[in-house]
Amino acid sequence: MRIFFILLFFFCSALILKAQPYNNPKGNISGKVIDAVTKQPVDYATVSVFKDGNTSPINGVVTDIKGSFTIPNLNPGEYSIAVDFIGYQKTTMDHLTISAANANIALGTISIAPVQNQLKTVEIVGKAPVVENKIDKMVYNVANDLTSQGGSAADVLQKVPQVTVDIDGNVQLQGNANIRFLINGKPSSIFGASLADALQSIPASQIKSIEVITSPGAKYDANGTGGIINIILKDSKIQGVNGSVNLSAGTRRENGSFNLNVRKGNFGVNAFFNGGEQINSTTINTTDNLSYSKTRDTTTHLLQNGNSNFTRGGYQSGLSFNWDITKKDALTASFGYNHFANHNHGLTNQETSVLDIPNSNTLSDIRSLRNSDSRFTGKYFDYSLSYKKTFQKEGQELDVLYSSSYGNNSSEFFQQQDYLNGGYPSSGTQSSNPGKDHETDISIDYTQPVSKNFTFETGAKAVLENINNTVVTDTLSNGIFVPDANQTYGFNYNRKVYAYYLSATFSLFNNFINGKAGLRDEYTSTSADFPGTHIPGYNTLAPSLVLSHKIDETQSLKLSYSYRIERPEYRDLNPFYDISDPHNISTGNPNLRPEIGHNYEFGYNKSFNGGANIYIGAFYRHNTNDLQSFTTHHDTLNINGTIYSDVYLNQRYNIGTETTEGVNLFGSVPITKKLNLRSNMMFADRITTNPGNPQVSGFTYRINLNASYEFGKDLVAELFGNYNSSQRTIQGTRPAFFFYNMAVRKQFWNKKASIGLTATDPFNQYVNFKSTTSGANFYQTNMREVPFRSFGITLSYKFGKLEFKKEKEDNNNNNDAPAPDSGGGK
């Protein structure tokens, strides 16, 4: 807890140094915007506030469904405001003076006149900042990310602040890999079996934004000690028919996507289809293994040299319906189908030599050739139904969500070893592992504003999950694969989570401190029929707190704490043995317990008049029952009656505690009107304590730099470079990773179409990775040469007619509102 009190001390000190609320009172400007002709409220009009004489706004809001707005926390001084909305003439009001005697300015009704010429076709040109830092999350907007065009969600995540992605697609958030992934605020079973395949199956062109939530509040599930990453897919709620087509082709990856949005009155339909394929690539592998016998009088040296050919592909489709039943009732239904697969095969030369240490004699030297083939296929269907009810009182609302996700996946492998000397018969194994995953989430959330400065939220949720799979194994005997009853079995796993939460949003000391506090209670019941497995139920109380202070219009401070857990996922629990390499075997662990995490964060955000902004954040994470992969060496390993020799077994365990302390730095600076630089840096130290083993401390850092330049005439170029340092792990080292991308994009046809060119590591065919793993009786070195160089071309086209008009009073005026909150099931 000492780190919490240290952060709290700094937070309070900053407040005390700044605090002069009574000598420098804050004010606000309020009003209501209406149509000058129809006299109806104009919702979602933009109201910007300026310091008199300045052309850059210092703050802004949009009007609500009644046309009302309030711009709070304005220092004494003279201001002007501008009211603007597509299809209306811009209206300004000047010389609005806030002082101690006149802190609150009520402008009353502001009439804006519609443009006389009927708009046949309207193009919206809105450029959101690439990174937005909000009180509870950081948002990365993908639309203007050039170097990720033609890539996948994994490529986009490499550029998101606080997130790191290694060469294999493994993702960490502030150095923690235990992340809760969501799509449009909802869970999906596509993340359960293979996270890397799921992320590779989502094209970057299909993503609107990515939300990073490092300190989730009580409304979110407590699962995920690293936090939450929410992938928001593109949709549209604008009147009319519109859509887009995106195609890309390259030397490493190809993909395409199609989006169609139709909205008329109070009903809308969104549909999409996308697909992608990672073209066959060959990775060169060299693994050098040295192990000792229990008596340490002999050593076994295993050298493996080979290559593997890898392909990956998949597609996604989705359909959603939005119906604003009345002005205060909205219904949304969505359906999605996802499919992805991968295939890996190759040949490996192996040499195993056994040395008698006391006599320096070679006891045996066996050479063999291993042929391996593994495949994974996943098919997933998601659907949801949500209802949103708003009330007369602004901010009061009810949300109900039902979502369900079905997964059907299959893992298969084949391996055969042919011995080149010694006269040994060939050995081999082939196995299939079909499985199913079904998760149903039911949640209800209610928000009740009590006063202007206090809002109460509550909700409940049930998560019902069922996993089952079977393993069928054949072994090679006398040149024929025959069924192996000892390695054929089934596995059923059921988990139920029941949750309830309370939270409150509040402002204290005349809006000097804004905060959100909550408590979530979750009870988890788990059962598994795998032999020797018993998992008792447990209850979790997860408190959360966020405090923020707005120093002025350009600066803010944030202090947060959240209690998190990490429930083991399907891929961690599945006891299926992957024996595609008999010397390197991996399996799940049905007896895993949940990891518990305490997360603290302190951040400072500053924006500048010229458009620059910076964010500095310190974080501290302490996890117990830490979930880690661990490798053990076995001279012989008995797997259900079959004996394997010289085996390195990898499995997940609850290992001691892990403490991570670090700093995140983000900055975006417009050097000129055409050149913009953006950088994200993370520095962290991770200390792992495992009873019976030495404490391990590993320092790591990640630095990237993005430069974009606008040449004019809708031509833009971008350069991005990223470096992830190496890091010590509990058993060895993780390799460093550096890459860089270049891209250029030209827009034409009034920005409806564009063509882009991309290049990744154009001067290096391979990226080299060296990692080490060691234990009490072994040392292992792995070298991989991974093909990473690629060139690509992208094409995109936006089509359709967008209509902007006020609906009749009987219809819902909130057609352009954001989608309903997905509720406590996040």
PDB file of N, CA and C in Angstrom, residues 58-93:
ATOM      1  N   ILE A  58     -10.933  26.888 -26.749  1.00  0.00           N
ATOM      2  CA  ILE A  58     -10.328  26.332 -25.538  1.00  0.00           C
ATOM      3  C   ILE A  58     -11.200  25.246 -24.932  1.00  0.00           C
ATOM      4  N   ASN A  59     -12.432  25.155 -25.380  1.00  0.00           N
ATOM      5  CA  ASN A  59     -13.327  24.123 -24.879  1.00  0.00           C
ATOM      6  C   ASN A  59     -14.513  24.029 -25.847  1.00  0.00           C
ATOM      7  N   GLY A  60     -15.322  23.021 -25.673  1.00  0.00           N
ATOM      8  CA  GLY A  60     -16.498  22.864 -26.519  1.00  0.00           C
ATOM      9  C   GLY A  60     -17.354  21.714 -26.065  1.00  0.00           C
ATOM     10  N   VAL A  61     -18.623  21.765 -26.431  1.00  0.00           N
ATOM     11  CA  VAL A  61     -19.578  20.711 -26.106  1.00  0.00           C
ATOM     12  C   VAL A  61     -20.526  20.550 -27.286  1.00  0.00           C
ATOM     13  N   VAL A  62     -21.378  19.529 -27.214  1.00  0.00           N
ATOM     14  CA  VAL A  62     -22.463  19.389 -28.172  1.00  0.00           C
ATOM     15  C   VAL A  62     -23.781  19.473 -27.420  1.00  0.00           C
ATOM     16  N   THR A  63     -24.799  19.967 -28.097  1.00  0.00           N
ATOM     17  CA  THR A  63     -26.093  20.115 -27.444  1.00  0.00           C
ATOM     18  C   THR A  63     -26.750  18.755 -27.240  1.00  0.00           C
ATOM     19  N   ASP A  64     -27.591  18.650 -26.199  1.00  0.00           N
ATOM     20  CA  ASP A  64     -28.272  17.398 -25.932  1.00  0.00           C
ATOM     21  C   ASP A  64     -29.550  17.301 -26.755  1.00  0.00           C
ATOM     22  N   ILE A  65     -30.369  16.315 -26.480  1.00  0.00           N
ATOM     23  CA  ILE A  65     -31.571  16.065 -27.281  1.00  0.00           C
ATOM     24  C   ILE A  65     -32.566  17.223 -27.205  1.00  0.00           C
ATOM     25  N   LYS A  66     -32.455  18.039 -26.148  1.00  0.00           N
ATOM     26  CA  LYS A  66     -33.336  19.206 -26.004  1.00  0.00           C
ATOM     27  C   LYS A  66     -32.695  20.477 -26.544  1.00  0.00           C
ATOM     28  N   GLY A  67     -31.513  20.345 -27.127  1.00  0.00           N
ATOM     29  CA  GLY A  67     -30.811  21.507 -27.659  1.00  0.00           C
ATOM     30  C   GLY A  67     -30.029  22.278 -26.611  1.00  0.00           C
ATOM     31  N   SER A  68     -30.018  21.790 -25.372  1.00  0.00           N
ATOM     32  CA  SER A  68     -29.374  22.534 -24.276  1.00  0.00           C
ATOM     33  C   SER A  68     -27.891  22.217 -24.189  1.00  0.00           C
ATOM     34  N   PHE A  69     -27.131  23.160 -23.627  1.00  0.00           N
ATOM     35  CA  PHE A  69     -25.700  22.960 -23.418  1.00  0.00           C
ATOM     36  C   PHE A  69     -25.240  23.756 -22.205  1.00  0.00           C
ATOM     37  N   THR A  70     -24.149  23.301 -21.607  1.00  0.00           N
ATOM     38  CA  THR A  70     -23.471  24.016 -20.523  1.00  0.00           C
ATOM     39  C   THR A  70     -21.976  23.819 -20.688  1.00  0.00           C
ATOM     40  N   ILE A  71     -21.231  24.926 -20.690  1.00  0.00           N
ATOM     41  CA  ILE A  71     -19.771  24.860 -20.750  1.00  0.00           C
ATOM     42  C   ILE A  71     -19.251  25.260 -19.366  1.00  0.00           C
ATOM     43  N   PRO A  72     -18.737  24.309 -18.575  1.00  0.00           N
ATOM     44  CA  PRO A  72     -18.366  24.593 -17.189  1.00  0.00           C
ATOM     45  C   PRO A  72     -16.894  24.965 -17.018  1.00  0.00           C
ATOM     46  N   ASN A  73     -16.544  25.316 -15.774  1.00  0.00           N
ATOM     47  CA  ASN A  73     -15.146  25.492 -15.341  1.00  0.00           C
ATOM     48  C   ASN A  73     -14.387  26.540 -16.153  1.00  0.00           C
ATOM     49  N   LEU A  74     -15.006  27.694 -16.378  1.00  0.00           N
ATOM     50  CA  LEU A  74     -14.347  28.779 -17.114  1.00  0.00           C
ATOM     51  C   LEU A  74     -13.797  29.793 -16.125  1.00  0.00           C
ATOM     52  N   ASN A  75     -12.533  30.153 -16.293  1.00  0.00           N
ATOM     53  CA  ASN A  75     -11.902  31.157 -15.440  1.00  0.00           C
ATOM     54  C   ASN A  75     -12.462  32.543 -15.764  1.00  0.00           C
ATOM     55  N   PRO A  76     -12.366  33.487 -14.822  1.00  0.00           N
ATOM     56  CA  PRO A  76     -12.811  34.861 -15.102  1.00  0.00           C
ATOM     57  C   PRO A  76     -12.125  35.413 -16.346  1.00  0.00           C
ATOM     58  N   GLY A  77     -12.882  36.089 -17.183  1.00  0.00           N
ATOM     59  CA  GLY A  77     -12.337  36.663 -18.407  1.00  0.00           C
ATOM     60  C   GLY A  77     -13.426  36.897 -19.428  1.00  0.00           C
ATOM     61  N   GLU A  78     -13.015  37.336 -20.626  1.00  0.00           N
ATOM     62  CA  GLU A  78     -13.964  37.660 -21.689  1.00  0.00           C
ATOM     63  C   GLU A  78     -13.905  36.580 -22.762  1.00  0.00           C
ATOM     64  N   TYR A  79     -15.082  36.086 -23.155  1.00  0.00           N
ATOM     65  CA  TYR A  79     -15.170  34.945 -24.065  1.00  0.00           C
ATOM     66  C   TYR A  79     -16.115  35.252 -25.219  1.00  0.00           C
ATOM     67  N   SER A  80     -16.027  34.393 -26.256  1.00  0.00           N
ATOM     68  CA  SER A  80     -17.015  34.362 -27.328  1.00  0.00           C
ATOM     69  C   SER A  80     -17.334  32.900 -27.605  1.00  0.00           C
ATOM     70  N   ILE A  81     -18.536  32.653 -28.135  1.00  0.00           N
ATOM     71  CA  ILE A  81     -18.896  31.280 -28.479  1.00  0.00           C
ATOM     72  C   ILE A  81     -19.356  31.230 -29.926  1.00  0.00           C
ATOM     73  N   ALA A  82     -19.241  30.047 -30.514  1.00  0.00           N
ATOM     74  CA  ALA A  82     -19.707  29.804 -31.889  1.00  0.00           C
ATOM     75  C   ALA A  82     -20.577  28.554 -31.880  1.00  0.00           C
ATOM     76  N   VAL A  83     -21.753  28.655 -32.501  1.00  0.00           N
ATOM     77  CA  VAL A  83     -22.677  27.525 -32.613  1.00  0.00           C
ATOM     78  C   VAL A  83     -22.717  27.097 -34.069  1.00  0.00           C
ATOM     79  N   ASP A  84     -22.483  25.805 -34.318  1.00  0.00           N
ATOM     80  CA  ASP A  84     -22.369  25.331 -35.694  1.00  0.00           C
ATOM     81  C   ASP A  84     -22.984  23.943 -35.821  1.00  0.00           C
ATOM     82  N   PHE A  85     -23.634  23.698 -36.959  1.00  0.00           N
ATOM     83  CA  PHE A  85     -24.173  22.374 -37.255  1.00  0.00           C
ATOM     84  C   PHE A  85     -24.354  22.275 -38.768  1.00  0.00           C
ATOM     85  N   ILE A  86     -24.089  21.060 -39.308  1.00  0.00           N
ATOM     86  CA  ILE A  86     -24.196  20.867 -40.751  1.00  0.00           C
ATOM     87  C   ILE A  86     -25.614  21.167 -41.218  1.00  0.00           C
ATOM     88  N   GLY A  87     -25.735  22.017 -42.268  1.00  0.00           N
ATOM     89  CA  GLY A  87     -27.030  22.416 -42.800  1.00  0.00           C
ATOM     90  C   GLY A  87     -27.551  23.706 -42.215  1.00  0.00           C
ATOM     91  N   TYR A  88     -26.768  24.339 -41.296  1.00  0.00           N
ATOM     92  CA  TYR A  88     -27.179  25.595 -40.667  1.00  0.00           C
ATOM     93  C   TYR A  88     -26.059  26.629 -40.793  1.00  0.00           C
ATOM     94  N   GLN A  89     -26.436  27.885 -40.734  1.00  0.00           N
ATOM     95  CA  GLN A  89     -25.462  28.955 -40.750  1.00  0.00           C
ATOM     96  C   GLN A  89     -24.800  29.070 -39.370  1.00  0.00           C
ATOM     97  N   LYS A  90     -23.507  29.321 -39.384  1.00  0.00           N
ATOM     98  CA  LYS A  90     -22.761  29.459 -38.138  1.00  0.00           C
ATOM     99  C   LYS A  90     -23.169  30.743 -37.421  1.00  0.00           C
ATOM    100  N   THR A  91     -23.372  30.648 -36.105  1.00  0.00           N
ATOM    101  CA  THR A  91     -23.786  31.793 -35.293  1.00  0.00           C
ATOM    102  C   THR A  91     -22.768  32.022 -34.187  1.00  0.00           C
ATOM    103  N   THR A  92     -22.366  33.286 -33.987  1.00  0.00           N
ATOM    104  CA  THR A  92     -21.392  33.618 -32.939  1.00  0.00           C
ATOM    105  C   THR A  92     -21.980  34.647 -31.980  1.00  0.00           C
ATOM    106  N   MET A  93     -21.472  34.617 -30.752  1.00  0.00           N
ATOM    107  CA  MET A  93     -21.846  35.597 -29.726  1.00  0.00           C
ATOM    108  C   MET A  93     -20.562  36.009 -29.023  1.00  0.00           C
TER     109      MET A  93
END
